[in-house]
Structure formats: structure tokens, C-alpha cells
Amino acid sequence: GTLTALSLDLSVRKWVEEFAGKVQEQFGHVDILINNSGVMLSERQVNEQGIEKTLATNHFGHFYLTYL
């Protein structure tokens, strides 16, 4: 089989949407999705939607990508 590794910044919702669209277009489906990312920031930061980046990356991004 073929293994394809792709990278993504999970902290921004529109990037997750674009990524999922590209995966769907290029591959049609995903056999295995490994949600293995995280961030620990030394200072509080928020993403474009005003959500704290640690929460957006470590929690919401994974769930949204899996949903899409």
C-alpha cells in the first residue's frame, strides 16, 4: 500500500476545511486518520475566530477534521 503524510495547522477552521477538501479531492476517502498533534504556548494567543489557540489546536481541530 501507499502511505501519505500530510501536515496541517489545526488551529484555524478554514484551513481544516480546505485541507479536508483537498484530501477528498485527491484521495476520495481516508483509510486511517491519526490525530496526533498538540501545542503548548508560553503566552495566550487566539486564532482568527477568537478561540484560544491551545484549545483550538489540541481539541477542536481534531474533532472538526474527523467530522469532515
N, CA, C and O atoms as a CHARMM CRD file, in Angstrom:
* protein
*
  272
    1    1 GLY  N      0.81800  -1.18900   0.00000 PROA 1      0.00000
    2    1 GLY  CA     0.00000   0.00000   0.00000 PROA 1      0.00000
    3    1 GLY  C      0.85500   1.24200   0.00000 PROA 1      0.00000
    4    1 GLY  O      2.07900   1.17900   0.11400 PROA 1      0.00000
    5    2 THR  N      0.21200   2.33200  -0.12500 PROA 2      0.00000
    6    2 THR  CA     0.87900   3.62400  -0.16200 PROA 2      0.00000
    7    2 THR  C      0.57200   4.40400   1.09900 PROA 2      0.00000
    8    2 THR  O     -0.57400   4.44600   1.54600 PROA 2      0.00000
    9    3 LEU  N      1.57000   5.00800   1.66100 PROA 3      0.00000
   10    3 LEU  CA     1.42100   5.85400   2.83700 PROA 3      0.00000
   11    3 LEU  C      1.64300   7.29700   2.42200 PROA 3      0.00000
   12    3 LEU  O      2.63800   7.61300   1.76900 PROA 3      0.00000
   13    4 THR  N      0.72900   8.16500   2.79400 PROA 4      0.00000
   14    4 THR  CA     0.86000   9.58400   2.50300 PROA 4      0.00000
   15    4 THR  C      0.76700  10.35600   3.80300 PROA 4      0.00000
   16    4 THR  O     -0.20500  10.21200   4.54400 PROA 4      0.00000
   17    5 ALA  N      1.76300  11.16800   4.08600 PROA 5      0.00000
   18    5 ALA  CA     1.75400  12.00000   5.28500 PROA 5      0.00000
   19    5 ALA  C      1.52000  13.44400   4.84800 PROA 5      0.00000
   20    5 ALA  O      2.17700  13.93300   3.92900 PROA 5      0.00000
   21    6 LEU  N      0.59300  14.11400   5.50000 PROA 6      0.00000
   22    6 LEU  CA     0.26700  15.49800   5.18400 PROA 6      0.00000
   23    6 LEU  C      0.32300  16.31700   6.46100 PROA 6      0.00000
   24    6 LEU  O      0.05900  15.79300   7.54300 PROA 6      0.00000
   25    7 SER  N      0.66100  17.58800   6.35300 PROA 7      0.00000
   26    7 SER  CA     0.71200  18.44400   7.54400 PROA 7      0.00000
   27    7 SER  C     -0.39100  19.49200   7.47700 PROA 7      0.00000
   28    7 SER  O     -0.86600  19.85700   6.40100 PROA 7      0.00000
   29    8 LEU  N     -0.78700  19.96900   8.66300 PROA 8      0.00000
   30    8 LEU  CA    -1.89200  20.91400   8.75800 PROA 8      0.00000
   31    8 LEU  C     -1.81500  21.65800  10.07600 PROA 8      0.00000
   32    8 LEU  O     -1.48500  21.06800  11.10400 PROA 8      0.00000
   33    9 ASP  N     -2.11600  22.94300  10.05600 PROA 9      0.00000
   34    9 ASP  CA    -2.28600  23.73100  11.27900 PROA 9      0.00000
   35    9 ASP  C     -3.75100  23.62900  11.67300 PROA 9      0.00000
   36    9 ASP  O     -4.61400  24.22200  11.02600 PROA 9      0.00000
   37   10 LEU  N     -4.03100  22.88700  12.71900 PROA 10     0.00000
   38   10 LEU  CA    -5.40200  22.63100  13.14800 PROA 10     0.00000
   39   10 LEU  C     -6.04700  23.79800  13.87800 PROA 10     0.00000
   40   10 LEU  O     -7.22100  23.70900  14.23500 PROA 10     0.00000
   41   11 SER  N     -5.33200  24.88000  14.11200 PROA 11     0.00000
   42   11 SER  CA    -5.87700  25.96500  14.92400 PROA 11     0.00000
   43   11 SER  C     -6.84100  26.87400  14.15700 PROA 11     0.00000
   44   11 SER  O     -7.55700  27.66500  14.77100 PROA 11     0.00000
   45   12 VAL  N     -6.86800  26.77100  12.82000 PROA 12     0.00000
   46   12 VAL  CA    -7.71200  27.65500  12.02100 PROA 12     0.00000
   47   12 VAL  C     -8.75600  26.82500  11.26200 PROA 12     0.00000
   48   12 VAL  O     -8.41200  25.97200  10.44400 PROA 12     0.00000
   49   13 ARG  N    -10.01500  27.08800  11.54300 PROA 13     0.00000
   50   13 ARG  CA   -11.11300  26.28800  10.98700 PROA 13     0.00000
   51   13 ARG  C    -11.10100  26.25000   9.45600 PROA 13     0.00000
   52   13 ARG  O    -11.27900  25.17900   8.87600 PROA 13     0.00000
   53   14 LYS  N    -10.89700  27.38400   8.79100 PROA 14     0.00000
   54   14 LYS  CA   -10.93500  27.39400   7.32600 PROA 14     0.00000
   55   14 LYS  C     -9.78800  26.57600   6.73400 PROA 14     0.00000
   56   14 LYS  O     -9.94000  26.01200   5.65000 PROA 14     0.00000
   57   15 TRP  N     -8.65000  26.49800   7.41600 PROA 15     0.00000
   58   15 TRP  CA    -7.54700  25.67100   6.93500 PROA 15     0.00000
   59   15 TRP  C     -7.90000  24.19300   7.05100 PROA 15     0.00000
   60   15 TRP  O     -7.54400  23.39500   6.18500 PROA 15     0.00000
   61   16 VAL  N     -8.60100  23.83200   8.12200 PROA 16     0.00000
   62   16 VAL  CA    -9.06000  22.44600   8.28900 PROA 16     0.00000
   63   16 VAL  C    -10.03600  22.09900   7.16800 PROA 16     0.00000
   64   16 VAL  O     -9.96200  21.01400   6.59200 PROA 16     0.00000
   65   17 GLU  N    -10.94600  23.01600   6.86000 PROA 17     0.00000
   66   17 GLU  CA   -11.91200  22.78300   5.78500 PROA 17     0.00000
   67   17 GLU  C    -11.22300  22.62600   4.44100 PROA 17     0.00000
   68   17 GLU  O    -11.55700  21.71700   3.68200 PROA 17     0.00000
   69   18 GLU  N    -10.26400  23.49900   4.13200 PROA 18     0.00000
   70   18 GLU  CA    -9.53100  23.41800   2.87200 PROA 18     0.00000
   71   18 GLU  C     -8.73900  22.11600   2.78400 PROA 18     0.00000
   72   18 GLU  O     -8.70500  21.47100   1.73600 PROA 18     0.00000
   73   19 PHE  N     -8.10900  21.73900   3.88100 PROA 19     0.00000
   74   19 PHE  CA    -7.33600  20.50200   3.93500 PROA 19     0.00000
   75   19 PHE  C     -8.23100  19.29300   3.66400 PROA 19     0.00000
   76   19 PHE  O     -7.89200  18.43200   2.85300 PROA 19     0.00000
   77   20 ALA  N     -9.36200  19.23600   4.34100 PROA 20     0.00000
   78   20 ALA  CA   -10.29600  18.12000   4.15700 PROA 20     0.00000
   79   20 ALA  C    -10.79100  18.06200   2.71500 PROA 20     0.00000
   80   20 ALA  O    -10.93100  16.97600   2.15300 PROA 20     0.00000
   81   21 GLY  N    -11.05400  19.21300   2.11700 PROA 21     0.00000
   82   21 GLY  CA   -11.47800  19.24700   0.72000 PROA 21     0.00000
   83   21 GLY  C    -10.41000  18.72800  -0.22200 PROA 21     0.00000
   84   21 GLY  O    -10.71000  17.99300  -1.16300 PROA 21     0.00000
   85   22 LYS  N     -9.16400  19.10700   0.02900 PROA 22     0.00000
   86   22 LYS  CA    -8.05700  18.62700  -0.81300 PROA 22     0.00000
   87   22 LYS  C     -7.86700  17.11900  -0.67400 PROA 22     0.00000
   88   22 LYS  O     -7.62500  16.42200  -1.66000 PROA 22     0.00000
   89   23 VAL  N     -7.97900  16.62100   0.55900 PROA 23     0.00000
   90   23 VAL  CA    -7.85100  15.17900   0.77200 PROA 23     0.00000
   91   23 VAL  C     -8.96500  14.43900   0.03900 PROA 23     0.00000
   92   23 VAL  O     -8.71900  13.43400  -0.62600 PROA 23     0.00000
   93   24 GLN  N    -10.18700  14.94100   0.16500 PROA 24     0.00000
   94   24 GLN  CA   -11.33100  14.30800  -0.51900 PROA 24     0.00000
   95   24 GLN  C    -11.12400  14.30900  -2.03700 PROA 24     0.00000
   96   24 GLN  O    -11.38500  13.31700  -2.71700 PROA 24     0.00000
   97   25 GLU  N    -10.65400  15.43500  -2.54200 PROA 25     0.00000
   98   25 GLU  CA   -10.43900  15.56500  -3.98800 PROA 25     0.00000
   99   25 GLU  C     -9.32300  14.65200  -4.48100 PROA 25     0.00000
  100   25 GLU  O     -9.44300  14.01700  -5.52900 PROA 25     0.00000
  101   26 GLN  N     -8.24400  14.59500  -3.71900 PROA 26     0.00000
  102   26 GLN  CA    -7.07500  13.83100  -4.15700 PROA 26     0.00000
  103   26 GLN  C     -7.23000  12.33000  -3.92500 PROA 26     0.00000
  104   26 GLN  O     -6.79100  11.53000  -4.75100 PROA 26     0.00000
  105   27 PHE  N     -7.84900  11.94300  -2.81100 PROA 27     0.00000
  106   27 PHE  CA    -7.87300  10.52800  -2.43600 PROA 27     0.00000
  107   27 PHE  C     -9.26800   9.90600  -2.41700 PROA 27     0.00000
  108   27 PHE  O     -9.39300   8.68900  -2.54800 PROA 27     0.00000
  109   28 GLY  N    -10.30600  10.70400  -2.25900 PROA 28     0.00000
  110   28 GLY  CA   -11.66700  10.17700  -2.21900 PROA 28     0.00000
  111   28 GLY  C    -12.09600   9.69900  -0.85300 PROA 28     0.00000
  112   28 GLY  O    -13.25200   9.88200  -0.47200 PROA 28     0.00000
  113   29 HSD  N    -11.19600   9.09100  -0.10900 PROA 29     0.00000
  114   29 HSD  CA   -11.50500   8.61600   1.23600 PROA 29     0.00000
  115   29 HSD  C    -10.21500   8.47800   2.03300 PROA 29     0.00000
  116   29 HSD  O     -9.11900   8.53900   1.47700 PROA 29     0.00000
  117   30 VAL  N    -10.35700   8.29300   3.32800 PROA 30     0.00000
  118   30 VAL  CA    -9.21700   8.08500   4.21000 PROA 30     0.00000
  119   30 VAL  C     -9.40200   6.74500   4.90100 PROA 30     0.00000
  120   30 VAL  O    -10.44700   6.50200   5.50400 PROA 30     0.00000
  121   31 ASP  N     -8.40800   5.87600   4.82300 PROA 31     0.00000
  122   31 ASP  CA    -8.47500   4.58500   5.49400 PROA 31     0.00000
  123   31 ASP  C     -8.13600   4.71700   6.97700 PROA 31     0.00000
  124   31 ASP  O     -8.78400   4.09900   7.82200 PROA 31     0.00000
  125   32 ILE  N     -7.12700   5.51500   7.28900 PROA 32     0.00000
  126   32 ILE  CA    -6.69000   5.69200   8.66900 PROA 32     0.00000
  127   32 ILE  C     -6.36600   7.16800   8.87800 PROA 32     0.00000
  128   32 ILE  O     -5.66300   7.77500   8.07000 PROA 32     0.00000
  129   33 LEU  N     -6.87600   7.73700   9.95100 PROA 33     0.00000
  130   33 LEU  CA    -6.56900   9.11500  10.32200 PROA 33     0.00000
  131   33 LEU  C     -5.96500   9.09200  11.71300 PROA 33     0.00000
  132   33 LEU  O     -6.61200   8.65700  12.66600 PROA 33     0.00000
  133   34 ILE  N     -4.72700   9.55700  11.83900 PROA 34     0.00000
  134   34 ILE  CA    -4.06300   9.62100  13.13400 PROA 34     0.00000
  135   34 ILE  C     -4.02700  11.08200  13.55700 PROA 34     0.00000
  136   34 ILE  O     -3.29000  11.88800  12.98900 PROA 34     0.00000
  137   35 ASN  N     -4.82400  11.40800  14.55200 PROA 35     0.00000
  138   35 ASN  CA    -4.85300  12.76500  15.09400 PROA 35     0.00000
  139   35 ASN  C     -3.80500  12.86500  16.19000 PROA 35     0.00000
  140   35 ASN  O     -4.07700  12.55800  17.35100 PROA 35     0.00000
  141   36 ASN  N     -2.61100  13.29500  15.81800 PROA 36     0.00000
  142   36 ASN  CA    -1.51100  13.33600  16.76500 PROA 36     0.00000
  143   36 ASN  C     -0.79500  14.67900  16.64300 PROA 36     0.00000
  144   36 ASN  O      0.26200  14.78100  16.02100 PROA 36     0.00000
  145   37 SER  N     -1.37600  15.67900  17.23000 PROA 37     0.00000
  146   37 SER  CA    -0.72300  16.97700  17.23400 PROA 37     0.00000
  147   37 SER  C     -1.08600  17.69000  18.52000 PROA 37     0.00000
  148   37 SER  O     -2.04300  17.32500  19.20400 PROA 37     0.00000
  149   38 GLY  N     -0.33000  18.68400  18.82900 PROA 38     0.00000
  150   38 GLY  CA    -0.62100  19.46200  20.00600 PROA 38     0.00000
  151   38 GLY  C      0.29400  20.66000  20.07300 PROA 38     0.00000
  152   38 GLY  O      1.31400  20.73200  19.38900 PROA 38     0.00000
  153   39 VAL  N     -0.08600  21.57900  20.89800 PROA 39     0.00000
  154   39 VAL  CA     0.70700  22.78000  21.07500 PROA 39     0.00000
  155   39 VAL  C      0.60400  23.20900  22.53600 PROA 39     0.00000
  156   39 VAL  O     -0.44100  23.05400  23.16800 PROA 39     0.00000
  157   40 MET  N      1.68900  23.74400  23.05700 PROA 40     0.00000
  158   40 MET  CA     1.69000  24.33700  24.38600 PROA 40     0.00000
  159   40 MET  C      2.39100  25.68200  24.25800 PROA 40     0.00000
  160   40 MET  O      3.61400  25.74500  24.13300 PROA 40     0.00000
  161   41 LEU  N      1.62000  26.74300  24.28800 PROA 41     0.00000
  162   41 LEU  CA     2.15300  28.07500  24.06800 PROA 41     0.00000
  163   41 LEU  C      2.54500  28.71900  25.39600 PROA 41     0.00000
  164   41 LEU  O      1.87700  28.52700  26.41200 PROA 41     0.00000
  165   42 SER  N      3.62500  29.47900  25.37500 PROA 42     0.00000
  166   42 SER  CA     4.07800  30.13100  26.60500 PROA 42     0.00000
  167   42 SER  C      3.24300  31.36100  26.94600 PROA 42     0.00000
  168   42 SER  O      3.18500  31.77600  28.10400 PROA 42     0.00000
  169   43 GLU  N      2.59500  31.94400  25.93600 PROA 43     0.00000
  170   43 GLU  CA     1.71500  33.09200  26.15400 PROA 43     0.00000
  171   43 GLU  C      0.37700  32.82100  25.49000 PROA 43     0.00000
  172   43 GLU  O      0.30200  32.09600  24.49800 PROA 43     0.00000
  173   44 ARG  N     -0.67100  33.40200  26.03800 PROA 44     0.00000
  174   44 ARG  CA    -2.01500  33.20100  25.49300 PROA 44     0.00000
  175   44 ARG  C     -2.11000  33.82500  24.10300 PROA 44     0.00000
  176   44 ARG  O     -1.73800  34.98100  23.90200 PROA 44     0.00000
  177   45 GLN  N     -2.61400  33.04400  23.14700 PROA 45     0.00000
  178   45 GLN  CA    -2.84500  33.51100  21.78800 PROA 45     0.00000
  179   45 GLN  C     -4.22800  33.05200  21.36100 PROA 45     0.00000
  180   45 GLN  O     -4.72500  32.03600  21.84800 PROA 45     0.00000
  181   46 VAL  N     -4.85200  33.79300  20.45600 PROA 46     0.00000
  182   46 VAL  CA    -6.14600  33.39700  19.92000 PROA 46     0.00000
  183   46 VAL  C     -6.02900  33.26000  18.41000 PROA 46     0.00000
  184   46 VAL  O     -5.18500  33.89300  17.77500 PROA 46     0.00000
  185   47 ASN  N     -6.89900  32.41400  17.84300 PROA 47     0.00000
  186   47 ASN  CA    -6.90300  32.22800  16.39500 PROA 47     0.00000
  187   47 ASN  C     -7.81400  33.25700  15.73900 PROA 47     0.00000
  188   47 ASN  O     -8.29400  34.17900  16.39900 PROA 47     0.00000
  189   48 GLU  N     -8.05200  33.09600  14.43400 PROA 48     0.00000
  190   48 GLU  CA    -8.86600  34.05500  13.67200 PROA 48     0.00000
  191   48 GLU  C    -10.30500  34.14100  14.17600 PROA 48     0.00000
  192   48 GLU  O    -10.96900  35.16300  14.00100 PROA 48     0.00000
  193   49 GLN  N    -10.78300  33.06300  14.80300 PROA 49     0.00000
  194   49 GLN  CA   -12.15800  33.05500  15.31300 PROA 49     0.00000
  195   49 GLN  C    -12.23700  33.54600  16.75800 PROA 49     0.00000
  196   49 GLN  O    -13.32300  33.58700  17.33700 PROA 49     0.00000
  197   50 GLY  N    -11.10900  33.91500  17.33800 PROA 50     0.00000
  198   50 GLY  CA   -11.08300  34.39000  18.71100 PROA 50     0.00000
  199   50 GLY  C    -11.02100  33.28100  19.74500 PROA 50     0.00000
  200   50 GLY  O    -11.22000  33.52500  20.93400 PROA 50     0.00000
  201   51 ILE  N    -10.74300  32.05200  19.29500 PROA 51     0.00000
  202   51 ILE  CA   -10.62700  30.90500  20.19600 PROA 51     0.00000
  203   51 ILE  C     -9.16700  30.76000  20.61400 PROA 51     0.00000
  204   51 ILE  O     -8.26200  30.89700  19.79000 PROA 51     0.00000
  205   52 GLU  N     -8.94800  30.48800  21.87300 PROA 52     0.00000
  206   52 GLU  CA    -7.59500  30.29000  22.37300 PROA 52     0.00000
  207   52 GLU  C     -6.91900  29.17600  21.57500 PROA 52     0.00000
  208   52 GLU  O     -7.50100  28.10700  21.38700 PROA 52     0.00000
  209   53 LYS  N     -5.68500  29.42200  21.10100 PROA 53     0.00000
  210   53 LYS  CA    -5.03200  28.51400  20.15200 PROA 53     0.00000
  211   53 LYS  C     -4.75100  27.12500  20.71100 PROA 53     0.00000
  212   53 LYS  O     -4.82400  26.14500  19.97000 PROA 53     0.00000
  213   54 THR  N     -4.43800  27.01500  21.97600 PROA 54     0.00000
  214   54 THR  CA    -4.19100  25.68500  22.53300 PROA 54     0.00000
  215   54 THR  C     -5.45300  24.84200  22.45400 PROA 54     0.00000
  216   54 THR  O     -5.39700  23.68100  22.04800 PROA 54     0.00000
  217   55 LEU  N     -6.58100  25.40700  22.83500 PROA 55     0.00000
  218   55 LEU  CA    -7.85700  24.69100  22.77800 PROA 55     0.00000
  219   55 LEU  C     -8.24800  24.39600  21.32800 PROA 55     0.00000
  220   55 LEU  O     -8.70400  23.29600  21.01400 PROA 55     0.00000
  221   56 ALA  N     -8.06600  25.37600  20.45400 PROA 56     0.00000
  222   56 ALA  CA    -8.41500  25.19500  19.03900 PROA 56     0.00000
  223   56 ALA  C     -7.58100  24.09400  18.39300 PROA 56     0.00000
  224   56 ALA  O     -8.10800  23.29100  17.62300 PROA 56     0.00000
  225   57 THR  N     -6.29700  24.04900  18.69700 PROA 57     0.00000
  226   57 THR  CA    -5.39600  23.07100  18.09500 PROA 57     0.00000
  227   57 THR  C     -5.53800  21.69500  18.72600 PROA 57     0.00000
  228   57 THR  O     -5.69700  20.69800  18.02200 PROA 57     0.00000
  229   58 ASN  N     -5.48300  21.64100  20.03700 PROA 58     0.00000
  230   58 ASN  CA    -5.42500  20.36300  20.74000 PROA 58     0.00000
  231   58 ASN  C     -6.77800  19.66600  20.86700 PROA 58     0.00000
  232   58 ASN  O     -6.82300  18.46600  21.13700 PROA 58     0.00000
  233   59 HSD  N     -7.86500  20.38200  20.68100 PROA 59     0.00000
  234   59 HSD  CA    -9.18200  19.78700  20.87300 PROA 59     0.00000
  235   59 HSD  C    -10.08900  19.97500  19.64800 PROA 59     0.00000
  236   59 HSD  O    -10.41500  19.00700  18.96100 PROA 59     0.00000
  237   60 PHE  N    -10.48500  21.20200  19.38200 PROA 60     0.00000
  238   60 PHE  CA   -11.47100  21.46300  18.33200 PROA 60     0.00000
  239   60 PHE  C    -10.98800  21.04000  16.94700 PROA 60     0.00000
  240   60 PHE  O    -11.76200  20.46800  16.17900 PROA 60     0.00000
  241   61 GLY  N     -9.73800  21.30500  16.61500 PROA 61     0.00000
  242   61 GLY  CA    -9.21300  20.97200  15.29500 PROA 61     0.00000
  243   61 GLY  C     -9.30400  19.49000  14.98300 PROA 61     0.00000
  244   61 GLY  O     -9.67500  19.10900  13.87300 PROA 61     0.00000
  245   62 HSD  N     -8.96600  18.65100  15.95600 PROA 62     0.00000
  246   62 HSD  CA    -9.03800  17.19500  15.76900 PROA 62     0.00000
  247   62 HSD  C    -10.46900  16.74000  15.49600 PROA 62     0.00000
  248   62 HSD  O    -10.72100  15.97300  14.56700 PROA 62     0.00000
  249   63 PHE  N    -11.39700  17.22000  16.31200 PROA 63     0.00000
  250   63 PHE  CA   -12.78800  16.79900  16.15600 PROA 63     0.00000
  251   63 PHE  C    -13.36600  17.27300  14.81700 PROA 63     0.00000
  252   63 PHE  O    -14.07400  16.52600  14.14100 PROA 63     0.00000
  253   64 TYR  N    -13.05900  18.51400  14.44300 PROA 64     0.00000
  254   64 TYR  CA   -13.59400  19.05000  13.19800 PROA 64     0.00000
  255   64 TYR  C    -13.03100  18.30200  11.99000 PROA 64     0.00000
  256   64 TYR  O    -13.77100  17.98300  11.05900 PROA 64     0.00000
  257   65 LEU  N    -11.74000  18.02300  12.00000 PROA 65     0.00000
  258   65 LEU  CA   -11.14500  17.28600  10.89500 PROA 65     0.00000
  259   65 LEU  C    -11.74400  15.89400  10.77800 PROA 65     0.00000
  260   65 LEU  O    -12.05400  15.44000   9.67600 PROA 65     0.00000
  261   66 THR  N    -11.90800  15.21700  11.90600 PROA 66     0.00000
  262   66 THR  CA   -12.50600  13.87600  11.89300 PROA 66     0.00000
  263   66 THR  C    -13.93400  13.94000  11.37600 PROA 66     0.00000
  264   66 THR  O    -14.35600  13.07200  10.61100 PROA 66     0.00000
  265   67 TYR  N    -14.67800  14.95500  11.78300 PROA 67     0.00000
  266   67 TYR  CA   -16.06700  15.14100  11.31800 PROA 67     0.00000
  267   67 TYR  C    -16.12000  15.31100   9.81000 PROA 67     0.00000
  268   67 TYR  O    -16.94700  14.69500   9.13800 PROA 67     0.00000
  269   68 LEU  N    -15.22900  16.15400   9.27500 PROA 68     0.00000
  270   68 LEU  CA   -15.24200  16.41100   7.83400 PROA 68     0.00000
  271   68 LEU  C    -14.79800  15.19700   7.04600 PROA 68     0.00000
  272   68 LEU  O    -14.75200  15.24200   5.81600 PROA 68     0.00000
